[in-house]
Amino acid sequence: MPSYTAPTRDMQFLLHEVLDVSSAGIPGYDELEADFTGAVLDEAGKIASEVLAPLNEVGDREGCTLENGIVRTPAGFKAAYEQMCAGGWLGLDLDPAHGGQGMPYLLGTAVGEIFVSANMAFQMYLGLTHGACSAIHAHGSAEQKAVYLAKMTAGTWSGTMNLTEPHCGTDLGQIRTRAEPQDDGSYKITGTKIFISAGDQDLSENVIHLVLARAPGGGPGTRGISLFIVPKFLVNEDGSLGERNAVSVGNIEEKMGIHGNATCVMNYDGATGFLIGDLHKGMRAMFTMMNEARIGVGLQGYAQAEAAYQNALAYARERLQGRAVGGAQNPDGPADPLIVHPDVRRMLMEQKSFVEGARAFAFWGAELIDRHMRMGDEDAHGLISLMTPVIKGFLTDKGFESTVLAQQVLGGHGYIEEQGMSQFVRDARITQIYEGANGIQALDLVGRKLGLDGGRHVMAFFEMVKDFIKENNDNEALNADFLTPLKAASKDLQAAGMYFMQHGMKTPENALSGAYDFMHLFGHTCLGLMWARMAKSALAALEAGRGDAAFYEAKLATGRYYMARQLPATTLHLRRIETGAAPVMSLAEDAF
Amino acid sequence: MPSYTAPTRDMQFLLHEVLDVSSAGIPGYDELEADFTGAVLDEAGKIASEVLAPLNEVGDREGCTLENGIVRTPAGFKAAYEQMCAGGWLGLDLDPAHGGQGMPYLLGTAVGEIFVSANMAFQMYLGLTHGACSAIHAHGSAEQKAVYLAKMTAGTWSGTMNLTEPHCGTDLGQIRTRAEPQDDGSYKITGTKIFISAGDQDLSENVIHLVLARAPGGGPGTRGISLFIVPKFLVNEDGSLGERNAVSVGNIEEKMGIHGNATCVMNYDGATGFLIGDLHKGMRAMFTMMNEARIGVGLQGYAQAEAAYQNALAYARERLQGRAVGGAQNPDGPADPLIVHPDVRRMLMEQKSFVEGARAFAFWGAELIDRHMRMGDEDAHGLISLMTPVIKGFLTDKGFESTVLAQQVLGGHGYIEEQGMSQFVRDARITQIYEGANGIQALDLVGRKLGLDGGRHVMAFFEMVKDFIKENNDNEALNADFLTPLKAASKDLQAAGMYFMQHGMKTPENALSGAYDFMHLFGHTCLGLMWARMAKSALAALEAGRGDAAFYEAKLATGRYYMARQLPATTLHLRRIETGAAPVMSLAEDAF
């Protein structure tokens, strides 16, 4: 069975050396002293290793069941859920006014990664509730906040998001679920929602569904959609649970992975719902939740890769197979460990260099969110809006590939379910699909985010890269291995942007045909920037003789792998982009 | 549930226009007239669509069971197996002296693709038997051939290959299974073999296991290994079944995919075995089977991609979601079909251009095998030996990626088991692992095959590409879109070979660190050559006004996609190769 150890050393390096949180000047970051974050991460790591990780395989094997309308989660999930709630983990970065601990989003991100690595299907029950809290916090009335937030922050009640219907996923303008206004100001909600993660369970006392539906008087398409709160049990005035609402689970889907999470068909049969936010402005409210969810899904992508990598590495160290090309490394044994072989090393370095770069990217993104939420920094907001599809799309695509590589290290044993590597692959696969399939992320990036505020945010990104290179130009140790490749990648990214400007305005298909490659080109450039930053911090630590030299040397070697072997993919992506729409679109639909 | 239609039109194009089999001058190819191959492929396609494909999901869901030592295959497998055997499909390209139909390997390849696309787990029962027949045919005594081949060719008995043991897969030198010589010339075989595909079943009357084991007097490592025939039931002198041999199924593995095939732990407890081939030369004999199996696995890779593509395409045509960027294409409907969207089109073109290129590559490889087997053409043998790891490694890596893309087209619906797209991904995944994990294929290619016969075969490949470009240089329609990119790819491949020559001789790690990229670089170049050939044939057909212009135009458009968007990956692979061992190997083992 796979095991998991939280990468707390790497997280501390990011927090205190790369991001240097204590001097970032962000309100609340003064609390993030190294001892404190170290203690929090250690504690999260302990629960992850001892409680959540051992339940990962149980969840996969048992899955969830639906009997007489009751959803049952796998054995052990309820006890683990209670422990997580009792520890206050759900509300770590939520509003203290409703029982949260008010920690920065950045710390929530680090802790979230740990829990997701250990047991993604389980953590989704908490993650969906967290997202629903954010939406209610941002768009709910004072009364709604008072009724729901404290219970949800404590995990006593949970939350879900209901968008997809059988005939429409991405294209939410086709939504048919109806909301009929009632005399008391509430609505009757009727319709079917599918693919509802954590749609119901036996963990929480109540489930607060956030549901997109169409109320009378709205326009067609997405303009006529509103967001409603539909509790499983209606809430009495005193906050106690009232009667059962007319919402039920129609089915639990059989999926490729994340079996421990109940993906439900939800039937709303005239269920009582309450408008949240403005009428017919439901999409805007839902986007609060979706943006948070998208960044969370990007995190899932690399968190699964981290967990899979740890187990591939352990196997590569233990399994004795073949001899090193330069002569036996384990002459007393029947063979050398797998890790001596260059191609095994290649697979491990691919994973390691991706995961560490991805973590830096996610943490940086979380810092931008804190800058916006805690300081009202609109530049940071613009930048993270631009980055959100990249974090979601790139980190999940590469995260999935990374789990496949991890499985490959085990050879035939990786294909056997008992070893647990298959589960990482099957679980990671969903991250490329849900919260907007990655093709939609690419479309969002190129069709919407690039041009946002006149292209100001992508220009700011280029400036940031340019400034970093300029500031560190005299740092010879950094220059050849890190700055030069970063410069090349950034040039490719700019050239791709230029291509879209010149060829995509008149013929949008020229841009849309290259959108996916652009997302990857952007992602690689971001990871290149992250690695350059990490290398700078590692070099500084070595120069200062701060101790733990092996850690910093490893960081540099891993970064050099990324810059030498992964980053040059930008050139291929640019080349694909510059072929424009013709190769993609010239085959007529009926000629396929 | 997914459906499958055999791509007979495309196969006929390859056989009769690209390979032009009737004028190839290969003994037996004169039988391959277009009417005949068309009829055979149609018949195979009919069984595939009507019998095998509907059982694919059944096999995945039910899997195989072991009860009281008896292996049961999924419902319907036995009837399908009987139908396949009655039709003589197993022996299509086997020796007529033992009941085969003696058709060329090329035709067997085309038919094999069809069956594998429809139901890979099922077809493996026949495929393993086919491989065992080949090994007995090549290395068995006249008596052994007489005893086993006719029954196996008919499918009355089946075959397996037993290599892997719990402590060794790739590193067969560690094999512990013992063979003790008996007075009657037989051996007692004792040991445990794992991951034995089609290890047992309820389809055939007997199972003929080919087992690697260590007989006394051999050297250490692979030199001391011999190959043995170990029948499940011993065979009486009159050919009837005798007593049960001491071989049993210890367990059936729970796997990520190919659930319909029983992957067995086989226990040999002093089972009676018969030496096949020379004592202590078992590896050589087993390689006959393994080379055939490796090409067969390459075929599985793209055959799964074909099946997945067909279903992704159908979904993209049916599912209405969003509007085309240039204006509604289906104005009377609620939305346009997915296929109007450039990024969906990109995913489809990636799959289509890979699968059709891969099919051409596999068919060409099969022709090389026929040239060797039917004409003793040693150059053809050298070339296919060189190509075998490329066919296996590249076509399965890309085949798997292609199934993932197909699943992606369906969005959330692709993740639900009911849709069947997950099964294609899970089934295809094994092809990258078994018959030598793809890293081993890369090692075989770079460490062994490149230098074979003084590098003569890789030079022959380069000459072939050069000659093709030269011969067709005046073909303007071919030149820009096909010859120019092919030339660039071939140049990258040669540069990579040169790098290995210059840096890999003294420091083999410089070559081994780039072996995997080299395998992909080689694979892309082969598919580039295939596309250039197919384009030439398509252009000639259009010029000759041979009718079916839409088919040839589609072929050209698909080829242009490959040349423009996929082939440039060669440059990235070369660049990775040229970074040498340093990025891969410089991180110390204990610093991971």
PDB file of C-alpha atoms in Angstrom, chain A residues 164-172 174 176 194-195 253-259 263 309 313 317 319-323 325-326 329 334-335 337 339-343 345-350 352 400 403-405 407-408 411-418 422 425-430 432-433 437-440 442 488 508-509 512-517 550 553-555 557-558 560-561 564-566 568-569 571-572 575-577 579-581 583-592, chain B residues 164-172 174 176 194-195 253-259 263 309 313 317 319-323 325-326 329 334-335 337 339-343 345-346 348-350 352 400 403-405 407-408 411-418 422 425-430 432-433 437-440 442 488 508-509 512-517 550 553-555 557-558 560-561 564-566 568-569 571-572 575-577 579-581 583-592:
ATOM      1  CA  THR A 164     -24.037  20.442 -14.894  1.00  0.00           C
ATOM      2  CA  GLU A 165     -27.206  18.934 -16.322  1.00  0.00           C
ATOM      3  CA  PRO A 166     -27.476  15.833 -18.513  1.00  0.00           C
ATOM      4  CA  HIS A 167     -27.556  17.850 -21.728  1.00  0.00           C
ATOM      5  CA  CYS A 168     -25.116  20.583 -20.771  1.00  0.00           C
ATOM      6  CA  GLY A 169     -21.843  20.865 -18.935  1.00  0.00           C
ATOM      7  CA  THR A 170     -19.626  23.559 -20.334  1.00  0.00           C
ATOM      8  CA  ASP A 171     -22.477  25.312 -22.100  1.00  0.00           C
ATOM      9  CA  LEU A 172     -24.393  26.443 -19.029  1.00  0.00           C
ATOM     10  CA  GLN A 174     -28.623  25.562 -21.869  1.00  0.00           C
ATOM     11  CA  ARG A 176     -33.207  23.924 -17.779  1.00  0.00           C
ATOM     12  CA  ILE A 194     -25.432  15.518 -12.644  1.00  0.00           C
ATOM     13  CA  PHE A 195     -21.779  14.967 -11.727  1.00  0.00           C
ATOM     14  CA  GLU A 253     -21.922   7.376 -10.846  1.00  0.00           C
ATOM     15  CA  GLU A 254     -19.431   4.548 -11.450  1.00  0.00           C
ATOM     16  CA  LYS A 255     -16.260   6.417 -12.283  1.00  0.00           C
ATOM     17  CA  MET A 256     -12.709   5.733 -13.378  1.00  0.00           C
ATOM     18  CA  GLY A 257     -11.415   7.039 -10.061  1.00  0.00           C
ATOM     19  CA  ILE A 258     -12.105   9.127  -6.931  1.00  0.00           C
ATOM     20  CA  HIS A 259     -14.389   6.304  -5.868  1.00  0.00           C
ATOM     21  CA  THR A 263     -20.525  11.799  -7.543  1.00  0.00           C
ATOM     22  CA  TYR A 309       6.330  10.247  -7.019  1.00  0.00           C
ATOM     23  CA  LEU A 313      10.965   6.733  -5.660  1.00  0.00           C
ATOM     24  CA  ARG A 317      15.348   2.465  -4.361  1.00  0.00           C
ATOM     25  CA  ARG A 319      13.615  -3.019  -6.305  1.00  0.00           C
ATOM     26  CA  LEU A 320      16.766  -4.801  -7.467  1.00  0.00           C
ATOM     27  CA  GLN A 321      16.848  -5.216 -11.218  1.00  0.00           C
ATOM     28  CA  GLY A 322      19.793  -5.179 -13.606  1.00  0.00           C
ATOM     29  CA  ARG A 323      23.222  -3.659 -13.166  1.00  0.00           C
ATOM     30  CA  VAL A 325      25.991   0.526 -16.907  1.00  0.00           C
ATOM     31  CA  GLY A 326      29.174   1.741 -15.240  1.00  0.00           C
ATOM     32  CA  GLN A 329      26.510  -0.387  -7.448  1.00  0.00           C
ATOM     33  CA  PRO A 334      21.668 -10.016  -6.796  1.00  0.00           C
ATOM     34  CA  ALA A 335      21.240  -6.777  -8.763  1.00  0.00           C
ATOM     35  CA  PRO A 337      18.370  -0.891  -7.387  1.00  0.00           C
ATOM     36  CA  ILE A 339      17.383   4.042  -9.457  1.00  0.00           C
ATOM     37  CA  VAL A 340      20.879   3.462 -10.888  1.00  0.00           C
ATOM     38  CA  HIS A 341      19.463   3.217 -14.422  1.00  0.00           C
ATOM     39  CA  PRO A 342      19.468   6.455 -16.414  1.00  0.00           C
ATOM     40  CA  ASP A 343      15.986   5.965 -17.822  1.00  0.00           C
ATOM     41  CA  ARG A 345      16.375   8.433 -13.172  1.00  0.00           C
ATOM     42  CA  ARG A 346      14.892  10.362 -16.093  1.00  0.00           C
ATOM     43  CA  MET A 347      11.376   9.369 -15.023  1.00  0.00           C
ATOM     44  CA  LEU A 348      12.038  10.380 -11.429  1.00  0.00           C
ATOM     45  CA  MET A 349      13.597  13.708 -12.409  1.00  0.00           C
ATOM     46  CA  GLU A 350      10.650  14.502 -14.687  1.00  0.00           C
ATOM     47  CA  LYS A 352      10.412  15.719  -9.114  1.00  0.00           C
ATOM     48  CA  PHE A 400      -1.581  13.350 -14.695  1.00  0.00           C
ATOM     49  CA  THR A 403       1.384   9.945 -12.144  1.00  0.00           C
ATOM     50  CA  VAL A 404       1.599   7.843 -15.313  1.00  0.00           C
ATOM     51  CA  LEU A 405       5.406   8.088 -15.151  1.00  0.00           C
ATOM     52  CA  GLN A 407       3.241   4.063 -12.335  1.00  0.00           C
ATOM     53  CA  GLN A 408       5.673   3.223 -15.139  1.00  0.00           C
ATOM     54  CA  GLY A 411       6.569  -1.830 -14.414  1.00  0.00           C
ATOM     55  CA  GLY A 412       3.987  -4.624 -14.250  1.00  0.00           C
ATOM     56  CA  HIS A 413       3.552  -4.074 -10.534  1.00  0.00           C
ATOM     57  CA  GLY A 414       2.317  -0.563 -11.287  1.00  0.00           C
ATOM     58  CA  TYR A 415      -0.600  -2.026 -13.234  1.00  0.00           C
ATOM     59  CA  ILE A 416      -1.801  -4.164 -10.316  1.00  0.00           C
ATOM     60  CA  GLU A 417      -4.402  -2.365  -8.207  1.00  0.00           C
ATOM     61  CA  GLU A 418      -2.934  -3.698  -4.976  1.00  0.00           C
ATOM     62  CA  SER A 422      -3.150   2.840 -10.655  1.00  0.00           C
ATOM     63  CA  VAL A 425      -3.454   7.764 -12.248  1.00  0.00           C
ATOM     64  CA  ARG A 426      -7.201   7.167 -12.173  1.00  0.00           C
ATOM     65  CA  ASP A 427      -7.809   9.813  -9.506  1.00  0.00           C
ATOM     66  CA  ALA A 428      -5.567  12.396 -11.174  1.00  0.00           C
ATOM     67  CA  ARG A 429      -7.361  11.909 -14.488  1.00  0.00           C
ATOM     68  CA  ILE A 430     -10.490  13.731 -13.309  1.00  0.00           C
ATOM     69  CA  GLN A 432      -8.074  17.451 -16.342  1.00  0.00           C
ATOM     70  CA  ILE A 433     -11.811  17.199 -16.815  1.00  0.00           C
ATOM     71  CA  ALA A 437     -12.178  20.645 -19.064  1.00  0.00           C
ATOM     72  CA  ASN A 438      -8.667  21.784 -19.878  1.00  0.00           C
ATOM     73  CA  GLY A 439      -9.644  22.797 -23.390  1.00  0.00           C
ATOM     74  CA  ILE A 440     -12.047  25.259 -21.782  1.00  0.00           C
ATOM     75  CA  ALA A 442      -7.194  27.214 -22.721  1.00  0.00           C
ATOM     76  CA  ALA A 488      14.220  31.918 -24.305  1.00  0.00           C
ATOM     77  CA  PRO A 508     -10.231  33.847 -34.253  1.00  0.00           C
ATOM     78  CA  GLU A 509      -9.742  30.210 -35.261  1.00  0.00           C
ATOM     79  CA  LEU A 512      -8.270  29.095 -30.797  1.00  0.00           C
ATOM     80  CA  SER A 513      -6.396  26.368 -32.682  1.00  0.00           C
ATOM     81  CA  GLY A 514      -3.296  27.278 -30.707  1.00  0.00           C
ATOM     82  CA  ALA A 515      -4.972  27.974 -27.369  1.00  0.00           C
ATOM     83  CA  TYR A 516      -4.094  24.632 -25.826  1.00  0.00           C
ATOM     84  CA  ASP A 517      -0.450  24.907 -26.799  1.00  0.00           C
ATOM     85  CA  ALA A 550      22.420  18.927   0.485  1.00  0.00           C
ATOM     86  CA  GLU A 553      22.261  21.410  -3.965  1.00  0.00           C
ATOM     87  CA  ALA A 554      19.413  19.023  -4.727  1.00  0.00           C
ATOM     88  CA  LYS A 555      17.158  21.967  -5.416  1.00  0.00           C
ATOM     89  CA  ALA A 557      20.164  19.956  -9.649  1.00  0.00           C
ATOM     90  CA  THR A 558      16.412  19.462  -9.924  1.00  0.00           C
ATOM     91  CA  ARG A 560      18.689  22.387 -13.868  1.00  0.00           C
ATOM     92  CA  TYR A 561      16.808  19.322 -15.061  1.00  0.00           C
ATOM     93  CA  ALA A 564      17.420  21.792 -19.615  1.00  0.00           C
ATOM     94  CA  ARG A 565      14.865  19.122 -20.350  1.00  0.00           C
ATOM     95  CA  GLN A 566      11.348  20.407 -19.809  1.00  0.00           C
ATOM     96  CA  PRO A 568      12.535  23.769 -24.168  1.00  0.00           C
ATOM     97  CA  ALA A 569       9.045  22.438 -24.873  1.00  0.00           C
ATOM     98  CA  THR A 571       9.664  26.112 -28.717  1.00  0.00           C
ATOM     99  CA  LEU A 572       7.556  23.176 -29.875  1.00  0.00           C
ATOM    100  CA  ARG A 575       5.859  26.163 -33.543  1.00  0.00           C
ATOM    101  CA  ARG A 576       2.517  24.394 -33.291  1.00  0.00           C
ATOM    102  CA  ILE A 577       0.755  27.684 -32.567  1.00  0.00           C
ATOM    103  CA  THR A 579       0.856  26.794 -37.946  1.00  0.00           C
ATOM    104  CA  GLY A 580      -2.463  28.499 -37.239  1.00  0.00           C
ATOM    105  CA  ALA A 581      -5.899  27.114 -37.955  1.00  0.00           C
ATOM    106  CA  PRO A 583      -3.929  22.040 -40.083  1.00  0.00           C
ATOM    107  CA  VAL A 584      -6.644  21.846 -37.449  1.00  0.00           C
ATOM    108  CA  MET A 585      -9.669  23.103 -39.359  1.00  0.00           C
ATOM    109  CA  SER A 586      -9.145  22.257 -43.012  1.00  0.00           C
ATOM    110  CA  LEU A 587     -10.612  18.770 -42.832  1.00  0.00           C
ATOM    111  CA  ALA A 588     -14.347  19.146 -43.353  1.00  0.00           C
ATOM    112  CA  GLU A 589     -16.583  17.839 -40.583  1.00  0.00           C
ATOM    113  CA  ASP A 590     -18.084  15.103 -42.701  1.00  0.00           C
ATOM    114  CA  ALA A 591     -14.665  14.006 -43.967  1.00  0.00           C
ATOM    115  CA  PHE A 592     -13.490  12.769 -40.579  1.00  0.00           C
TER     116      PHE A 592
ATOM    117  CA  THR B 164       8.358 -13.026 -14.952  1.00  0.00           C
ATOM    118  CA  GLU B 165       8.846 -14.125 -11.352  1.00  0.00           C
ATOM    119  CA  PRO B 166       7.965 -12.152  -8.240  1.00  0.00           C
ATOM    120  CA  HIS B 167      11.502 -10.832  -7.780  1.00  0.00           C
ATOM    121  CA  CYS B 168      12.391 -10.332 -11.443  1.00  0.00           C
ATOM    122  CA  GLY B 169      10.708  -9.053 -14.544  1.00  0.00           C
ATOM    123  CA  THR B 170      13.071  -7.289 -16.888  1.00  0.00           C
ATOM    124  CA  ASP B 171      16.139  -8.842 -15.291  1.00  0.00           C
ATOM    125  CA  LEU B 172      15.505 -12.450 -16.313  1.00  0.00           C
ATOM    126  CA  GLN B 174      17.584 -13.653 -11.734  1.00  0.00           C
ATOM    127  CA  ARG B 176      14.863 -19.092  -9.926  1.00  0.00           C
ATOM    128  CA  ILE B 194       3.596 -14.071 -12.219  1.00  0.00           C
ATOM    129  CA  PHE B 195       1.777 -11.754 -14.595  1.00  0.00           C
ATOM    130  CA  GLU B 253      -4.414 -10.286 -10.364  1.00  0.00           C
ATOM    131  CA  GLU B 254      -6.715  -7.285  -9.905  1.00  0.00           C
ATOM    132  CA  LYS B 255      -5.536  -4.920 -12.590  1.00  0.00           C
ATOM    133  CA  MET B 256      -6.187  -1.411 -13.849  1.00  0.00           C
ATOM    134  CA  GLY B 257      -7.569  -2.810 -17.092  1.00  0.00           C
ATOM    135  CA  ILE B 258      -7.803  -5.790 -19.480  1.00  0.00           C
ATOM    136  CA  HIS B 259     -10.063  -7.357 -16.875  1.00  0.00           C
ATOM    137  CA  THR B 263      -3.500 -12.457 -15.554  1.00  0.00           C
ATOM    138  CA  TYR B 309     -11.118   7.749 -31.596  1.00  0.00           C
ATOM    139  CA  LEU B 313     -15.659  11.354 -33.033  1.00  0.00           C
ATOM    140  CA  ARG B 317     -20.669  15.016 -33.840  1.00  0.00           C
ATOM    141  CA  ARG B 319     -23.143  16.397 -28.484  1.00  0.00           C
ATOM    142  CA  LEU B 320     -24.470  19.944 -28.798  1.00  0.00           C
ATOM    143  CA  GLN B 321     -22.455  22.394 -26.749  1.00  0.00           C
ATOM    144  CA  GLY B 322     -21.629  26.023 -27.411  1.00  0.00           C
ATOM    145  CA  ARG B 323     -21.541  27.899 -30.685  1.00  0.00           C
ATOM    146  CA  VAL B 325     -16.716  31.092 -33.101  1.00  0.00           C
ATOM    147  CA  GLY B 326     -17.574  32.105 -36.644  1.00  0.00           C
ATOM    148  CA  GLN B 329     -23.393  26.010 -37.557  1.00  0.00           C
ATOM    149  CA  PRO B 334     -29.909  24.625 -29.033  1.00  0.00           C
ATOM    150  CA  ALA B 335     -26.167  24.613 -29.756  1.00  0.00           C
ATOM    151  CA  PRO B 337     -21.965  20.023 -32.186  1.00  0.00           C
ATOM    152  CA  ILE B 339     -16.755  19.187 -33.521  1.00  0.00           C
ATOM    153  CA  VAL B 340     -17.087  22.808 -34.649  1.00  0.00           C
ATOM    154  CA  HIS B 341     -14.767  23.955 -31.870  1.00  0.00           C
ATOM    155  CA  PRO B 342     -11.092  24.280 -32.830  1.00  0.00           C
ATOM    156  CA  ASP B 343      -9.791  22.681 -29.671  1.00  0.00           C
ATOM    157  CA  ARG B 345     -10.937  19.470 -33.709  1.00  0.00           C
ATOM    158  CA  ARG B 346      -7.325  19.592 -32.497  1.00  0.00           C
ATOM    159  CA  LEU B 348      -9.577  14.639 -33.045  1.00  0.00           C
ATOM    160  CA  MET B 349      -6.838  15.470 -35.543  1.00  0.00           C
ATOM    161  CA  GLU B 350      -4.149  14.434 -33.062  1.00  0.00           C
ATOM    162  CA  LYS B 352      -6.650  10.551 -36.393  1.00  0.00           C
ATOM    163  CA  PHE B 400      -2.201   5.620 -24.732  1.00  0.00           C
ATOM    164  CA  THR B 403      -7.025   7.228 -25.790  1.00  0.00           C
ATOM    165  CA  VAL B 404      -6.664   9.890 -23.086  1.00  0.00           C
ATOM    166  CA  LEU B 405      -7.452  12.561 -25.683  1.00  0.00           C
ATOM    167  CA  GLN B 407     -11.716  10.355 -23.297  1.00  0.00           C
ATOM    168  CA  GLN B 408     -11.161  14.099 -22.923  1.00  0.00           C
ATOM    169  CA  GLY B 411     -15.614  15.719 -20.784  1.00  0.00           C
ATOM    170  CA  GLY B 412     -17.182  14.455 -17.574  1.00  0.00           C
ATOM    171  CA  HIS B 413     -19.004  11.743 -19.478  1.00  0.00           C
ATOM    172  CA  GLY B 414     -15.629  10.297 -20.449  1.00  0.00           C
ATOM    173  CA  TYR B 415     -14.834   9.701 -16.787  1.00  0.00           C
ATOM    174  CA  ILE B 416     -17.968   7.626 -16.186  1.00  0.00           C
ATOM    175  CA  GLU B 417     -17.349   3.901 -16.703  1.00  0.00           C
ATOM    176  CA  GLU B 418     -20.698   3.421 -18.397  1.00  0.00           C
ATOM    177  CA  SER B 422     -12.223   4.900 -19.420  1.00  0.00           C
ATOM    178  CA  VAL B 425      -7.483   4.274 -21.408  1.00  0.00           C
ATOM    179  CA  ARG B 426      -7.129   1.590 -18.740  1.00  0.00           C
ATOM    180  CA  ASP B 427      -6.664  -1.198 -21.292  1.00  0.00           C
ATOM    181  CA  ALA B 428      -4.192   0.757 -23.421  1.00  0.00           C
ATOM    182  CA  ARG B 429      -2.100   1.566 -20.351  1.00  0.00           C
ATOM    183  CA  ILE B 430      -0.756  -1.997 -20.100  1.00  0.00           C
ATOM    184  CA  GLN B 432       3.364   0.633 -22.348  1.00  0.00           C
ATOM    185  CA  ILE B 433       4.337  -1.807 -19.643  1.00  0.00           C
ATOM    186  CA  ALA B 437       8.398  -1.668 -20.375  1.00  0.00           C
ATOM    187  CA  ASN B 438       8.955   1.132 -22.846  1.00  0.00           C
ATOM    188  CA  GLY B 439      12.136   2.253 -21.119  1.00  0.00           C
ATOM    189  CA  ILE B 440      13.521  -1.204 -21.894  1.00  0.00           C
ATOM    190  CA  ALA B 442      14.463   2.447 -25.640  1.00  0.00           C
ATOM    191  CA  ALA B 488      14.065  18.140 -41.037  1.00  0.00           C
ATOM    192  CA  PRO B 508      27.307   5.318 -22.030  1.00  0.00           C
ATOM    193  CA  GLU B 509      25.114   7.300 -19.648  1.00  0.00           C
ATOM    194  CA  LEU B 512      21.153   6.015 -22.090  1.00  0.00           C
ATOM    195  CA  SER B 513      19.871   9.305 -20.673  1.00  0.00           C
ATOM    196  CA  GLY B 514      18.607  10.173 -24.140  1.00  0.00           C
ATOM    197  CA  ALA B 515      17.425   6.719 -25.173  1.00  0.00           C
ATOM    198  CA  TYR B 516      13.768   7.366 -24.472  1.00  0.00           C
ATOM    199  CA  ASP B 517      13.745  10.604 -26.416  1.00  0.00           C
ATOM    200  CA  ALA B 550     -12.993  12.838 -50.598  1.00  0.00           C
ATOM    201  CA  GLU B 553      -8.329  14.734 -49.796  1.00  0.00           C
ATOM    202  CA  ALA B 554      -8.989  13.723 -46.193  1.00  0.00           C
ATOM    203  CA  LYS B 555      -5.828  11.644 -46.223  1.00  0.00           C
ATOM    204  CA  ALA B 557      -5.390  16.990 -44.784  1.00  0.00           C
ATOM    205  CA  THR B 558      -4.729  14.492 -42.006  1.00  0.00           C
ATOM    206  CA  ARG B 560      -0.605  17.773 -43.229  1.00  0.00           C
ATOM    207  CA  TYR B 561      -1.723  17.937 -39.620  1.00  0.00           C
ATOM    208  CA  ALA B 564       2.837  20.464 -39.238  1.00  0.00           C
ATOM    209  CA  ARG B 565       1.877  19.731 -35.666  1.00  0.00           C
ATOM    210  CA  GLN B 566       3.317  16.437 -34.507  1.00  0.00           C
ATOM    211  CA  PRO B 568       8.268  19.033 -35.131  1.00  0.00           C
ATOM    212  CA  ALA B 569       8.523  17.220 -31.787  1.00  0.00           C
ATOM    213  CA  THR B 571      13.519  18.992 -32.502  1.00  0.00           C
ATOM    214  CA  LEU B 572      12.527  18.933 -28.847  1.00  0.00           C
ATOM    215  CA  ARG B 575      17.435  19.049 -27.778  1.00  0.00           C
ATOM    216  CA  ARG B 576      16.734  16.893 -24.736  1.00  0.00           C
ATOM    217  CA  ILE B 577      19.146  14.235 -25.995  1.00  0.00           C
ATOM    218  CA  THR B 579      21.808  17.788 -22.856  1.00  0.00           C
ATOM    219  CA  GLY B 580      23.403  14.403 -22.152  1.00  0.00           C
ATOM    220  CA  ALA B 581      23.593  12.665 -18.825  1.00  0.00           C
ATOM    221  CA  PRO B 583      20.678  16.813 -15.931  1.00  0.00           C
ATOM    222  CA  VAL B 584      19.515  13.229 -15.426  1.00  0.00           C
ATOM    223  CA  MET B 585      22.328  11.786 -13.350  1.00  0.00           C
ATOM    224  CA  SER B 586      23.846  14.619 -11.363  1.00  0.00           C
ATOM    225  CA  LEU B 587      21.475  14.379  -8.423  1.00  0.00           C
ATOM    226  CA  ALA B 588      22.929  11.798  -6.061  1.00  0.00           C
ATOM    227  CA  GLU B 589      20.728   8.813  -5.249  1.00  0.00           C
ATOM    228  CA  ASP B 590      20.356   9.734  -1.614  1.00  0.00           C
ATOM    229  CA  ALA B 591      19.557  13.351  -2.453  1.00  0.00           C
ATOM    230  CA  PHE B 592      16.223  12.533  -4.117  1.00  0.00           C
TER     231      PHE B 592
END
